Each structure stands twice: as C-alpha cells, then as structure tokens.
Coordinates of C-alpha atoms in Angstrom, one line a residue:
X265 CA 60.1 30.7 -22.1
X266 CA 57.7 27.8 -22.6
X267 CA 59.6 25.7 -20.1
X268 CA 59.4 28.4 -17.5
X269 CA 55.6 28.3 -17.9
X270 CA 55.4 24.5 -18.1
X271 CA 56.9 23.8 -14.7
X272 CA 54.5 26.0 -12.7
X273 CA 51.5 24.6 -14.7
X274 CA 52.5 21.0 -13.8
X275 CA 53.0 21.9 -10.1
X276 CA 49.7 23.8 -10.0
X277 CA 47.9 20.9 -11.7
X278 CA 49.3 18.4 -9.2
X279 CA 48.3 20.6 -6.3
X280 CA 44.7 21.1 -7.6
X281 CA 44.4 17.4 -8.3
X282 CA 45.7 16.5 -4.8
X283 CA 43.3 19.0 -3.3
X284 CA 40.4 17.4 -5.1
X285 CA 41.5 13.9 -4.1
X286 CA 41.7 15.1 -0.5
X287 CA 38.1 16.4 -0.5
X288 CA 37.0 12.9 -1.4
X289 CA 39.2 11.1 1.2
X290 CA 40.5 12.4 4.5
X291 CA 38.9 15.9 4.1
X292 CA 35.5 14.3 3.1
X293 CA 32.6 15.2 5.4
X294 CA 31.2 12.5 7.7
X295 CA 28.6 10.2 6.0
X296 CA 26.2 10.6 9.0
X297 CA 25.3 13.4 11.4
X298 CA 24.2 12.8 15.0
X299 CA 22.6 14.7 17.9
X300 CA 21.7 13.7 21.4
X301 CA 19.9 15.0 24.5
X302 CA 21.8 16.5 27.4
X303 CA 22.5 14.4 30.5
X304 CA 20.6 16.7 32.8
X305 CA 17.1 16.5 31.2
X306 CA 14.4 16.6 33.9
X307 CA 12.5 13.4 34.4
X308 CA 8.8 12.9 33.6
X309 CA 6.5 9.9 33.0
X310 CA 6.3 10.7 29.3
X311 CA 8.7 12.0 26.6
X312 CA 7.2 13.4 23.4
X313 CA 9.4 13.6 20.3
X314 CA 8.2 16.3 17.8
X315 CA 8.5 16.0 14.1
X316 CA 10.6 19.1 14.1
X317 CA 13.5 17.1 15.6
X318 CA 14.2 15.8 12.1
X319 CA 16.7 18.1 10.4
X320 CA 15.7 19.6 7.2
X321 CA 12.4 17.7 7.3
X322 CA 14.2 14.4 6.5
X323 CA 11.8 11.6 5.6
X324 CA 13.8 9.1 7.7
X325 CA 16.1 9.3 10.8
X326 CA 17.4 6.7 13.1
X327 CA 16.4 7.1 16.8
X328 CA 18.2 5.5 19.6
X329 CA 16.6 5.4 23.1
X330 CA 18.4 4.2 26.2
X331 CA 16.8 3.6 29.6
X332 CA 16.7 1.4 32.6
X333 CA 14.3 -1.5 32.5
X334 CA 11.4 -1.9 30.0
X335 CA 10.0 1.0 28.0
X336 CA 7.9 1.6 24.9
X337 CA 8.4 3.8 21.9
X338 CA 5.2 4.5 19.9
X339 CA 4.3 6.5 16.9
X340 CA 1.0 8.3 16.5
X341 CA -0.5 11.4 14.9
X342 CA 0.8 14.5 16.6
X343 CA -2.7 15.5 17.7
X344 CA -3.5 12.1 19.1
X345 CA -0.2 12.0 21.1
X346 CA -1.0 15.4 22.5
X347 CA -4.5 14.3 23.5
X348 CA -3.2 11.1 25.1
X349 CA -0.5 13.0 27.1
X350 CA -3.2 15.5 28.2
X351 CA -2.3 17.2 31.5
X352 CA 0.5 14.9 32.4
X353 CA 4.0 16.1 33.2
X354 CA 6.2 15.5 30.1
X355 CA 9.5 16.2 28.4
X356 CA 9.3 17.5 24.8
X357 CA 12.1 17.1 22.3
X358 CA 11.6 20.0 19.9
X359 CA 14.5 20.3 17.6
X360 CA 18.3 20.1 17.0
X361 CA 21.0 22.7 17.4
X362 CA 24.3 21.5 16.1
X363 CA 24.8 18.2 17.9
X364 CA 22.3 18.8 20.7
X365 CA 18.6 17.9 20.9
X366 CA 16.6 20.7 22.4
X367 CA 14.2 19.8 25.1
X368 CA 11.6 21.5 27.4
X369 CA 9.7 20.3 30.5
X370 CA 6.0 20.8 31.3
X371 CA 4.6 20.4 34.8
X372 CA 1.6 18.2 35.3
X373 CA 0.3 14.9 36.6
X374 CA 3.1 12.6 37.8
X375 CA 1.7 9.4 36.3
X376 CA -0.2 8.2 33.3
X377 CA -1.8 4.9 32.2
X378 CA 0.5 2.4 30.6
X379 CA 0.5 3.4 26.9
X380 CA 1.2 -0.1 25.7
X381 CA -1.6 -1.4 23.4
X382 CA -3.3 1.9 22.8
X383 CA -5.3 2.0 19.6
X384 CA -3.9 5.5 18.8
X385 CA -0.5 4.1 18.0
X386 CA 0.2 3.0 14.4
X387 CA 3.1 1.0 15.7
X388 CA 5.0 0.5 19.0
X389 CA 8.3 -1.0 20.0
X390 CA 8.8 -2.4 23.5
X391 CA 12.4 -2.7 24.5
X392 CA 14.6 -3.2 27.6
X393 CA 17.8 -1.1 28.0
X394 CA 18.1 0.2 24.5
X395 CA 16.4 0.2 21.2
X396 CA 17.2 1.6 17.7
X397 CA 14.3 2.3 15.3
X398 CA 14.0 4.0 12.0
X399 CA 11.4 6.8 12.1
X400 CA 9.5 7.1 8.8
X401 CA 6.1 8.7 8.8
X402 CA 3.5 6.0 8.0
X403 CA 1.2 8.4 6.1
X404 CA 0.9 12.1 5.2
X405 CA 0.4 14.4 8.1
X406 CA 2.1 15.4 11.4
X407 CA 3.5 12.5 13.5
X408 CA 5.2 12.3 16.9
X409 CA 6.9 9.7 19.0
X410 CA 5.9 8.9 22.5
X411 CA 8.3 7.3 25.0
X412 CA 7.3 5.9 28.3
X413 CA 8.0 3.2 30.9
X414 CA 4.9 1.9 32.7
X415 CA 3.4 5.4 33.2
X416 CA 4.6 5.6 36.7
X417 CA 8.3 5.3 36.4
X418 CA 10.2 8.1 34.6
X419 CA 10.5 7.7 30.9
X420 CA 13.9 7.4 29.3
X421 CA 15.4 10.8 28.4
X422 CA 18.6 9.5 26.8
X423 CA 17.7 9.9 23.2
X424 CA 20.0 10.3 20.2
X425 CA 19.3 10.6 16.5
X426 CA 21.4 10.1 13.4
X427 CA 20.8 10.9 9.7
X428 CA 22.7 10.9 6.4
X429 CA 24.9 13.9 5.9
X430 CA 23.8 15.8 2.8
X431 CA 27.0 17.9 2.8
X432 CA 28.7 17.3 -0.6
X433 CA 32.1 18.2 -2.1
X434 CA 31.1 19.7 -5.4
X435 CA 34.6 21.0 -6.2
X436 CA 36.4 17.7 -5.8
X437 CA 35.8 16.4 -9.3
X438 CA 36.4 19.7 -11.1
X439 CA 39.6 20.2 -9.1
X440 CA 40.9 16.8 -10.1
X441 CA 39.9 17.3 -13.8
X442 CA 41.4 20.8 -14.0
X443 CA 44.5 19.7 -12.1
X444 CA 45.0 16.8 -14.5
X445 CA 44.6 19.0 -17.6
X446 CA 46.9 21.7 -16.3
X447 CA 49.5 19.0 -15.7
X448 CA 49.1 17.7 -19.2
X449 CA 49.3 21.2 -20.5
X450 CA 52.5 21.9 -18.6
X451 CA 54.1 18.6 -19.9
X452 CA 53.0 19.4 -23.5
X453 CA 54.6 22.9 -23.3
X454 CA 57.8 21.4 -22.0
X455 CA 57.8 18.9 -24.8
X456 CA 57.2 21.4 -27.6
X457 CA 59.7 23.8 -26.0
X458 CA 62.4 21.1 -26.5
X459 CA 61.4 20.3 -30.1
X460 CA 61.1 24.0 -31.1
X461 CA 64.5 24.9 -29.7
X462 CA 66.3 22.1 -31.8
X463 CA 65.0 23.6 -35.1
X464 CA 66.2 27.1 -34.4
X465 CA 69.7 25.9 -33.6
X466 CA 70.3 24.1 -36.9
X467 CA 68.4 26.1 -39.5
X468 CA 69.5 29.5 -40.8
X469 CA 66.9 32.1 -41.5
X470 CA 67.8 32.8 -45.2
X471 CA 67.9 29.1 -46.0
X472 CA 64.6 28.6 -44.3
X473 CA 63.1 31.4 -46.4
X474 CA 64.4 29.9 -49.6
X475 CA 63.0 26.4 -48.6
X476 CA 59.7 28.0 -47.8
X477 CA 59.6 29.5 -51.3
X478 CA 60.3 26.2 -52.9
X479 CA 58.4 24.0 -50.6
X480 CA 55.5 25.9 -48.9
X481 CA 53.6 22.8 -48.2
X482 CA 56.5 21.3 -46.2
X483 CA 56.9 24.6 -44.2
X484 CA 53.2 24.8 -43.6
X485 CA 53.1 21.2 -42.4
X486 CA 56.0 21.7 -40.1
X487 CA 54.8 25.0 -38.7
X488 CA 51.2 23.8 -38.6
X489 CA 52.0 20.9 -36.3
X490 CA 53.4 23.3 -33.7
X491 CA 50.6 25.8 -34.2
X492 CA 47.8 23.3 -33.6
X493 CA 49.1 22.1 -30.1
X494 CA 48.4 25.2 -28.0
X495 CA 44.9 25.9 -29.4
X496 CA 43.9 22.3 -28.7
X497 CA 45.2 22.5 -25.1
X498 CA 43.4 25.9 -24.7
X499 CA 40.2 24.3 -25.8
X500 CA 40.7 21.5 -23.3
X501 CA 41.4 24.0 -20.5
X502 CA 38.3 26.0 -21.4
X503 CA 36.3 22.8 -21.3
X504 CA 37.7 21.9 -17.9
X505 CA 36.8 25.3 -16.5
X506 CA 33.3 25.0 -18.0
X507 CA 33.1 21.5 -16.5
X508 CA 34.0 23.0 -13.1
X509 CA 31.4 25.7 -13.4
X510 CA 28.7 23.2 -14.4
X511 CA 29.7 20.8 -11.6
X512 CA 29.7 23.6 -9.0
X513 CA 26.5 25.0 -10.3
X514 CA 24.5 21.8 -10.0
X515 CA 23.9 22.0 -6.2
X516 CA 22.5 25.5 -6.6
X517 CA 20.1 24.3 -9.3
X518 CA 19.0 21.4 -7.1
X519 CA 18.4 23.7 -4.2
X520 CA 16.4 26.0 -6.3
X521 CA 14.1 23.2 -7.5
X522 CA 13.7 22.0 -3.9
X523 CA 12.8 25.5 -2.8
X524 CA 10.1 25.8 -5.5
X525 CA 8.6 22.5 -4.3
X526 CA 8.6 23.6 -0.7
X527 CA 6.9 26.8 -1.7
X528 CA 4.1 25.1 -3.5
X529 CA 0.6 25.2 -1.9
X530 CA 0.0 22.3 0.4
X531 CA -2.7 19.9 -0.6
X532 CA -5.6 19.8 1.8
X533 CA -6.7 16.2 2.4
X534 CA -9.5 14.7 4.5
X535 CA -7.5 12.4 6.8
X536 CA -9.2 9.5 8.5
X537 CA -8.7 9.2 12.3
X538 CA -7.3 5.7 11.7
X539 CA -5.1 4.0 9.1
X540 CA -6.4 0.8 7.7
X541 CA -3.6 -1.1 9.4
X542 CA -4.8 0.2 12.7
X543 CA -8.4 -0.7 12.0
X544 CA -7.4 -4.3 11.0
X545 CA -5.4 -4.7 14.3
X546 CA -8.4 -3.3 16.3
X547 CA -10.8 -5.6 14.6
X548 CA -8.6 -8.6 15.4
X549 CA -8.5 -7.6 19.0
X550 CA -12.2 -7.1 19.2
X551 CA -13.0 -10.4 17.5
X552 CA -10.6 -12.3 19.8
X553 CA -12.2 -10.8 22.9
X554 CA -15.7 -11.6 21.7
X555 CA -14.7 -15.2 20.7
X556 CA -13.2 -15.8 24.1
X557 CA -16.3 -14.4 25.9
X558 CA -18.7 -16.4 23.8
X559 CA -16.8 -19.6 24.6
X560 CA -16.9 -18.9 28.3
X561 CA -20.3 -17.2 28.3
X562 CA -18.7 -14.6 30.5
X563 CA -20.0 -11.0 30.2
X564 CA -17.1 -9.6 32.1
X565 CA -14.7 -10.7 29.4
X566 CA -16.6 -8.4 27.0
X567 CA -15.9 -5.2 29.0
X568 CA -12.6 -4.3 27.5
X569 CA -13.7 -4.4 23.9
X570 CA -17.5 -4.4 23.8
X571 CA -20.0 -1.8 25.0
X572 CA -23.5 -0.4 24.3
X573 CA -26.0 -2.4 22.4
X574 CA -23.5 -5.1 21.4
X575 CA -22.6 -5.7 25.1
X576 CA -26.3 -5.8 26.2
X577 CA -27.4 -8.2 23.5
X578 CA -24.5 -10.5 24.0
X579 CA -24.5 -10.6 27.8
X580 CA -28.3 -11.2 27.8
X581 CA -27.8 -14.1 25.4
X582 CA -25.3 -15.7 27.8
X583 CA -27.8 -15.4 30.7
X584 CA -30.7 -16.6 28.6
X585 CA -28.8 -19.7 27.4
X586 CA -27.9 -20.5 31.0
X587 CA -31.6 -21.2 31.7
X588 CA -32.7 -22.0 28.2
X589 CA -30.1 -24.1 26.3
X590 CA -32.3 -24.1 23.2
X591 CA -31.7 -20.4 22.6
X592 CA -29.4 -19.8 19.7
X593 CA -25.9 -18.3 20.3
X594 CA -25.1 -14.9 18.9
X595 CA -23.6 -14.5 15.5
X596 CA -19.8 -14.7 15.6
X597 CA -17.9 -11.4 15.1
X598 CA -15.4 -11.7 12.2
X599 CA -12.4 -9.5 11.8
X600 CA -11.8 -10.4 8.2
X601 CA -12.0 -10.2 5.4
X602 CA -12.6 -6.5 5.6
X603 CA -15.0 -5.6 2.8
X604 CA -15.3 -1.9 3.3
X605 CA -15.0 0.7 6.1
X606 CA -16.1 4.2 7.1
X607 CA -13.6 6.0 9.3
X608 CA -14.5 9.4 10.8
X609 CA -12.2 12.4 10.3
X610 CA -13.3 13.7 13.6
X611 CA -10.3 14.7 15.7
X612 CA -12.3 15.1 18.9
X613 CA -13.9 12.3 20.9
X614 CA -15.9 10.2 20.8
X615 CA -14.9 8.8 17.5
X616 CA -16.9 6.3 15.4
X617 CA -15.7 3.7 12.9
X618 CA -17.7 1.2 10.8
X619 CA -16.3 -2.0 9.3
X620 CA -18.1 -4.4 7.1
X621 CA -16.7 -8.0 7.3
X622 CA -17.8 -11.5 6.4
X623 CA -16.2 -14.4 8.0
X624 CA -16.6 -18.1 7.2
X625 CA -19.4 -18.4 9.8
X626 CA -21.3 -15.4 8.4
X627 CA -23.9 -16.2 5.7
X628 CA -24.1 -12.5 4.9
X629 CA -21.9 -9.5 5.6
X630 CA -22.0 -7.9 9.0
X631 CA -21.6 -4.3 10.0
X632 CA -19.5 -3.6 13.1
X633 CA -19.7 -0.2 14.7
X634 CA -16.9 0.8 17.0
X635 CA -16.5 3.9 19.1
X636 CA -13.6 5.4 21.1
X637 CA -14.8 7.3 24.1
X638 CA -11.6 9.4 24.7
X639 CA -7.9 9.4 23.8
X640 CA -6.8 7.0 26.5
X641 CA -9.6 4.5 25.8
X642 CA -9.5 1.8 23.2
X643 CA -12.2 1.3 20.6
X644 CA -15.2 -0.8 21.7
X645 CA -17.7 -2.7 19.6
X646 CA -21.1 -1.0 20.3
X647 CA -23.2 -2.6 17.6
X648 CA -23.0 -5.7 15.4
X649 CA -25.7 -6.7 12.9
X650 CA -26.3 -8.7 9.8
X651 CA -27.0 -7.0 6.5
X652 CA -30.4 -7.8 5.1
X653 CA -30.7 -9.9 2.0
X654 CA -30.9 -7.8 -1.2
X655 CA -29.4 -4.7 0.4
X656 CA -26.1 -2.9 -0.4
X657 CA -23.9 -0.9 1.8
X658 CA -24.0 2.9 1.2
X659 CA -21.4 4.6 -1.0
X660 CA -18.2 5.5 0.9
X661 CA -15.8 8.3 -0.1
X662 CA -13.2 7.4 -2.7
X663 CA -9.5 7.7 -2.3
X664 CA -9.2 6.4 1.3
X665 CA -10.6 9.7 2.7
X666 CA -12.5 9.7 5.9
X667 CA -16.2 10.5 6.6
X668 CA -17.8 13.2 8.6
X669 CA -20.0 12.5 11.7
X670 CA -23.7 13.2 11.5
X671 CA -25.5 14.8 14.4
X672 CA -28.3 12.4 15.4
X673 CA -30.8 15.2 16.0
X674 CA -30.0 17.1 12.7
X675 CA -31.8 16.3 9.4
X676 CA -30.2 19.1 7.4
X677 CA -29.8 18.0 3.8
X678 CA -31.4 14.6 4.6
X679 CA -34.9 13.0 4.3
X680 CA -35.0 13.0 8.1
X681 CA -32.7 13.2 11.1
X682 CA -31.2 9.9 12.4
X683 CA -33.4 9.9 15.5
X684 CA -36.5 10.9 13.5
X685 CA -35.9 8.0 11.1
X686 CA -35.5 5.6 13.9
X687 CA -38.7 6.8 15.6
X688 CA -40.6 6.3 12.3
X689 CA -39.3 2.8 12.2
X690 CA -40.3 2.2 15.8
X691 CA -43.8 3.5 15.2
X692 CA -44.2 1.3 12.1
X693 CA -43.2 -1.8 14.1
X694 CA -45.5 -0.9 17.0
X695 CA -48.4 -0.4 14.6
X696 CA -47.5 -3.7 12.8
X697 CA -48.1 -1.9 9.5
X698 CA -45.8 -0.3 7.0
X699 CA -47.5 2.7 5.6
X700 CA -46.6 4.1 2.2
X701 CA -46.3 7.6 3.6
X702 CA -43.9 6.6 6.3
X703 CA -41.0 7.2 3.9
X704 CA -39.4 3.8 4.7
X705 CA -38.9 1.3 1.8
X706 CA -40.1 -2.3 2.2
X707 CA -37.5 -4.6 3.8
X708 CA -37.3 -8.1 5.2
X709 CA -36.7 -7.0 8.8
X710 CA -40.0 -5.0 9.0
X711 CA -41.8 -7.7 7.1
X712 CA -40.6 -10.5 9.5
X713 CA -41.4 -8.5 12.6
X714 CA -44.9 -7.5 11.5
X715 CA -45.6 -11.1 10.3
X716 CA -44.5 -12.5 13.7
X717 CA -46.5 -10.0 15.7
X718 CA -49.6 -10.5 13.6
X719 CA -49.5 -14.2 13.9
X720 CA -49.1 -14.0 17.7
X721 CA -52.1 -11.7 18.1
X722 CA -54.2 -14.1 16.0
X723 CA -53.0 -17.2 17.8
X724 CA -55.3 -19.3 20.1
X725 CA -53.7 -17.9 23.2
X726 CA -55.0 -14.4 22.3
X727 CA -58.5 -15.6 23.3
X728 CA -57.4 -15.5 26.9
X729 CA -54.8 -12.7 26.7
X730 CA -54.4 -9.1 25.7
X731 CA -51.2 -8.9 23.7
X732 CA -49.4 -5.6 23.0
X733 CA -46.1 -4.9 21.2
X734 CA -44.2 -1.7 21.7
X735 CA -40.9 -0.5 20.1
X736 CA -39.1 2.5 21.5
X737 CA -35.9 4.2 20.4
X738 CA -32.9 4.6 22.8
X739 CA -31.5 7.9 21.4
X740 CA -28.2 7.7 23.3
X741 CA -27.3 4.6 21.4
X742 CA -27.6 6.3 18.0
X743 CA -24.5 6.7 15.8
X744 CA -24.5 8.3 12.4
X745 CA -22.0 9.1 9.6
X746 CA -22.3 10.9 6.3
X747 CA -22.0 8.8 3.2
X748 CA -20.2 9.6 -0.1
X749 CA -23.4 10.5 -1.9
X750 CA -24.6 13.2 0.6
X751 CA -26.8 10.8 2.6
X752 CA -26.2 9.3 6.1
X753 CA -25.9 5.8 7.5
X754 CA -27.5 5.4 10.9
X755 CA -27.0 2.7 13.6
X756 CA -29.8 2.7 16.2
X757 CA -31.2 0.6 19.0
X758 CA -34.8 -0.2 19.9
X759 CA -36.3 -1.7 23.0
X760 CA -39.1 -4.1 22.0
X761 CA -41.6 -5.2 24.7
X762 CA -44.0 -8.1 24.1
X763 CA -46.6 -7.8 26.9
X764 CA -49.2 -10.5 27.5
X765 CA -51.9 -10.0 30.2
X766 CA -54.8 -12.3 31.1
X767 CA -58.1 -10.9 29.7
X768 CA -60.2 -11.6 32.8
X769 CA -60.3 -13.1 36.2
X770 CA -59.5 -16.8 36.2
X771 CA -57.7 -16.6 32.8
X772 CA -54.2 -18.0 32.8
X773 CA -51.3 -17.7 30.5
X774 CA -49.2 -20.7 29.3
X775 CA -45.7 -19.6 28.3
X776 CA -43.9 -21.9 25.8
X777 CA -40.4 -22.7 24.7
X778 CA -37.7 -20.4 25.9
X779 CA -40.1 -18.1 27.8
X780 CA -41.3 -21.0 29.8
X781 CA -37.7 -22.0 30.6
X782 CA -36.9 -18.5 31.7
X783 CA -39.9 -18.1 33.9
X784 CA -39.8 -21.6 35.3
X785 CA -43.6 -21.8 35.1
X786 CA -46.0 -23.6 32.8
X787 CA -48.9 -21.2 33.5
X788 CA -49.5 -18.0 35.4
X789 CA -52.3 -15.5 36.1
X790 CA -49.8 -12.6 36.0
X791 CA -48.7 -10.4 33.1
X792 CA -45.7 -11.6 31.2
X793 CA -43.3 -9.1 29.8
X794 CA -40.8 -10.4 27.2
X795 CA -38.0 -8.0 26.4
X796 CA -36.1 -7.9 23.1
X797 CA -33.3 -5.7 21.9
X798 CA -33.1 -4.7 18.3
X799 CA -30.1 -3.2 16.6
X800 CA -30.8 -1.6 13.2
X801 CA -28.8 -0.1 10.4
X802 CA -30.6 2.5 8.2
X803 CA -29.7 4.6 5.2
X804 CA -31.1 8.1 4.9
X805 CA -30.8 9.5 1.4
X806 CA -30.3 13.1 0.6
X807 CA -33.4 15.3 0.9
X808 CA -34.0 15.8 -2.8
X809 CA -33.0 12.4 -4.0
X810 CA -36.5 11.0 -4.4
X811 CA -35.4 7.8 -2.6
X812 CA -37.0 6.3 0.5
X813 CA -35.3 5.6 3.8
X814 CA -33.9 2.0 3.8
X815 CA -33.4 -0.6 6.6
X816 CA -30.3 -2.4 5.5
X817 CA -29.2 -4.3 8.6
X818 CA -30.6 -5.7 11.8
X819 CA -30.0 -7.9 14.8
X820 CA -32.4 -9.0 17.5
X821 CA -31.9 -10.8 20.8
X822 CA -34.1 -12.0 23.6
X823 CA -33.1 -10.1 26.8
X824 CA -35.4 -11.3 29.5
X825 CA -38.9 -12.7 30.4
X826 CA -40.5 -11.5 33.7
X827 CA -43.8 -11.8 35.5
X828 CA -45.4 -8.4 36.4

C-alpha cells in the first residue's frame, strides 16, 4: 500500500519542482518592459512628454529618442514646460497602454524659438540621430520632458521607453520546496514499505507476542523507529505548505504597505521657481557676459544678460571712461562663491531671484538681483550692489523653501511699502539731513552722500554758483521679496541730479576732473547738470518689530554731465 502511494508522491514532487524551476528560467517574465510611439504620430515643432508616461509612477525610466539631424531633450517643471510651449502646435505623450505610448496633437503656432539654453531647464541633452537618457526627477514636484529640433523643423516623434519589470514569480520557490519534500516523502515511504514487509514475512504473531512480553523495550524500540518516520515527514510537509503560503502572501503584504503610503496625505511644500543648480548655472552665464562686456566696454554685449539699473549704470560707465579714463571701472560681478539666495515661489512672470556672492575681487559681499520677464526669456541681471560695512543680509526661509514676492505699493504688515521706503530715503538725501523721525537707521551710504553734498555746497565754487541736489525714485525699477522674519527686502533705483548754475551775470563755472573731461570745457556760463544713478538695497522690518528701516547695500555711478 505504501509503495502505491510513494510512486505518485515522487512523480508529483518532481513535476512541482520542475514547474517551479521553469518559472525561474524559460517561463520567467522579461526583466524589462518597453513601449513606443506609433509611426504615424503627427508632426509639430515641440513634443511634450508628461510624467504620466511613467508606468506605476516609477522613479526612473529610460527614454530613447530618434530623429533626423540635431535635436534637444530638456527636463523642466511641468508648469514651466507648459508656459514655454504656450500657443505652439505640439504633440503630447500622455501615457502607456500595453506596449504603446499614447499621444495627442494640439493645433497652434508652427514654430517656436530654439529651446537650447533656456534657464527653465534643469538639464538638457543635445543629440544627433538618437539619444538614450535616464529620466529621474531632479526634485519633488511634477516634471516633464520637452523635445524639439531648432523650433522650426518638426520635433522627433519616435520615442520609446523601457523600465524594469516588477512582475515576480512568487510560487517558484514554494513549488520547488514542496516538490522536493514530496519526492523525499515518496522515497521514504517506498523505503519503509520494503523494511516493514520483510519483518511480517519472517516473524509469527504468537512468537512476536511472547517476545513483546519478555522484551517490551526491544519491541518498543523496533516499532518506535517506524512510528516516528511518518509524523516527521508530515511535519516537513506541513512546514513546506506553510512556507508556500508565507512566500505567496508576501507580495500581497507589500502591495498593502505601498497602498497605505500612496493614500497618505501629500506634504505641501513651498517650492522655489529654480533649483540651486539652475541658479549657479545662470550666475555663471551672467558673470561671463558681464566680464566680456567689461573687457570690451561694449554695451551691446550686455543685452542678453543685463537689463534695468545694472545695464544703465554699466553702459554709462563705459561711455564715461571713453572720455574720462580716470573714472573707475564698475565692480566685477562674481558668480561664486554663492553665500545665500532668495528664490521666489511665484509661478507667473516676471520672476525675481536674489543671490549674494563674494568673488576674489570683491572686498565685501555683493547682492545680485535677477529677473525673468517671461517663460521664453532668460534671467537678466537688473541690479548689482555692494553690501554696506557692518550690515547683514536679512533672514531667508529655512529648508530651501522659496520666498514670496512683495507688491511694491503695499505696506501691509510692514513699517512701510517698498516705494514709500525708497521715497523716504530720496527725501532724506535731497534734504542732506537724516531725521530721527524718518524711520531710517543710520548707515554709511546716507552719511557719505550727505557729507559729500554738504562739502560741495560749502566749497569755494559755491560763491559763484547755486548748487542743488535732488534724488528721485524710479518706481518701475523697484523689486521686493518677503523675508523669513516677516519683513521685506527692497531693491530700488534713484536718479540723482547735481545741478550747478551761475549766481549772476558774468559768473562762470569751472568744472573739474571727470566732469571737465566729459564737457570738454574748462569754464562755462551755462548750468551744469551732472547725473548719477544710485542702486540701493533696503530692509523693511515687520510693522510691530520696533526696528527701523535699514539701508544695507548701494551702488552709485556717474551717468553723464551736460550743459543746460
């Protein structure tokens, strides 16, 4: 009877083990999965690859792009990519069904600017013919890929993706184990069947009974050996079955855990508009452009990366030095080391970024203000100034979070609005007197300007001239951001006019130094207007802080000297 059971057990065990081995070899699922676009995808100047193309929200997939000629594949925040594409015709890759990448086409403009070198991209890969890249999101948030040629030619639409196959064979190991144990059980039954059959053929029942009465221990030992085999094998079989249940149950437990994590509330984070790596790259580009323009004294070389007050002060310096070589050159713009930064969280445009750096040529740190006018524009340096001695840069938010923009006309929660603070500063400089009720703390910039103006008025030339200083705010060049302590940092620009007029008929003015070189005259009976530009950085504390408004940075440049 045992032999009849043993043979099927061995066969069943061998089949189960072979089935398990097959699941790990020629029946094993593919190690990678793949999908690709159809061959008839409509052409457009831009292809946008959504994050949803990644199956099961995988952190990494490999993307292969094939096209004719040169093309670029860039990664950027999903909102930034959308803004850059704008109203252009484009193909959107939206997801994967089996082995096909789904796509849709949107009508629109038939060409776009060349996307290469855009500050919106965290990274970009320029290729010819084919490129393979690993798509890993550079930071939390939604990210997209943008594919384009030169903006005029159609973008490549032959796109394929591949990713690791997470399909497993959870029954393979249990099948092998159970199969092996069943085979062992069958062999053991066959072995015991042979041994048991030999005893029954040679021993008579009465004699066995008499031997059992005389020698119970021997009978127990002989019977006990056979009695202990089957329970042990049963225990092994039970363990094998339990092992199979545990092994097959593991994926379910893992899936449950993953499900609970997916269902957890998402963390709301304040995301800066730029990653620090982007900012570093932008600063390097700006510093290089400024360095080249300074060397050539060519204002046109500033246009791509410099605008606003920074462009006016620097261009004027080039022109002044062409006539007056004694005028000092502007302070160099340093890209590194980056001491601190304030990056706006604003998703709309214009966007503002502040970086504080201090290069080898800078005696004190300098604050660089950069703005991006719209999605397809690059950041431009709009203000650059030295920090004043003894001042500190305002507190920035911790944890790498961004900052909120501050409306220049709004003073809600602040000692004053940005424009009002600048106007108070302008009035103080025009009056050449810092009043205690102005709400502005003493600082070296105001002290130096007032001292210079006072000395000029008291000079010998004032006997023959009426001298007047005026400082006026240029509101459109005001930029402000909120600080980590509830205050605001403000970057403004003032026009400073130094007007000198003869007091009476026959009186003459005798310009000196750089002014004389610019006018090309040693004396004149006309009024002389000397124009300066003043970039200032101010800190406005919270309304109830009890602190005064501070001037923490400034830059001044001679713009022109003219006869009126």
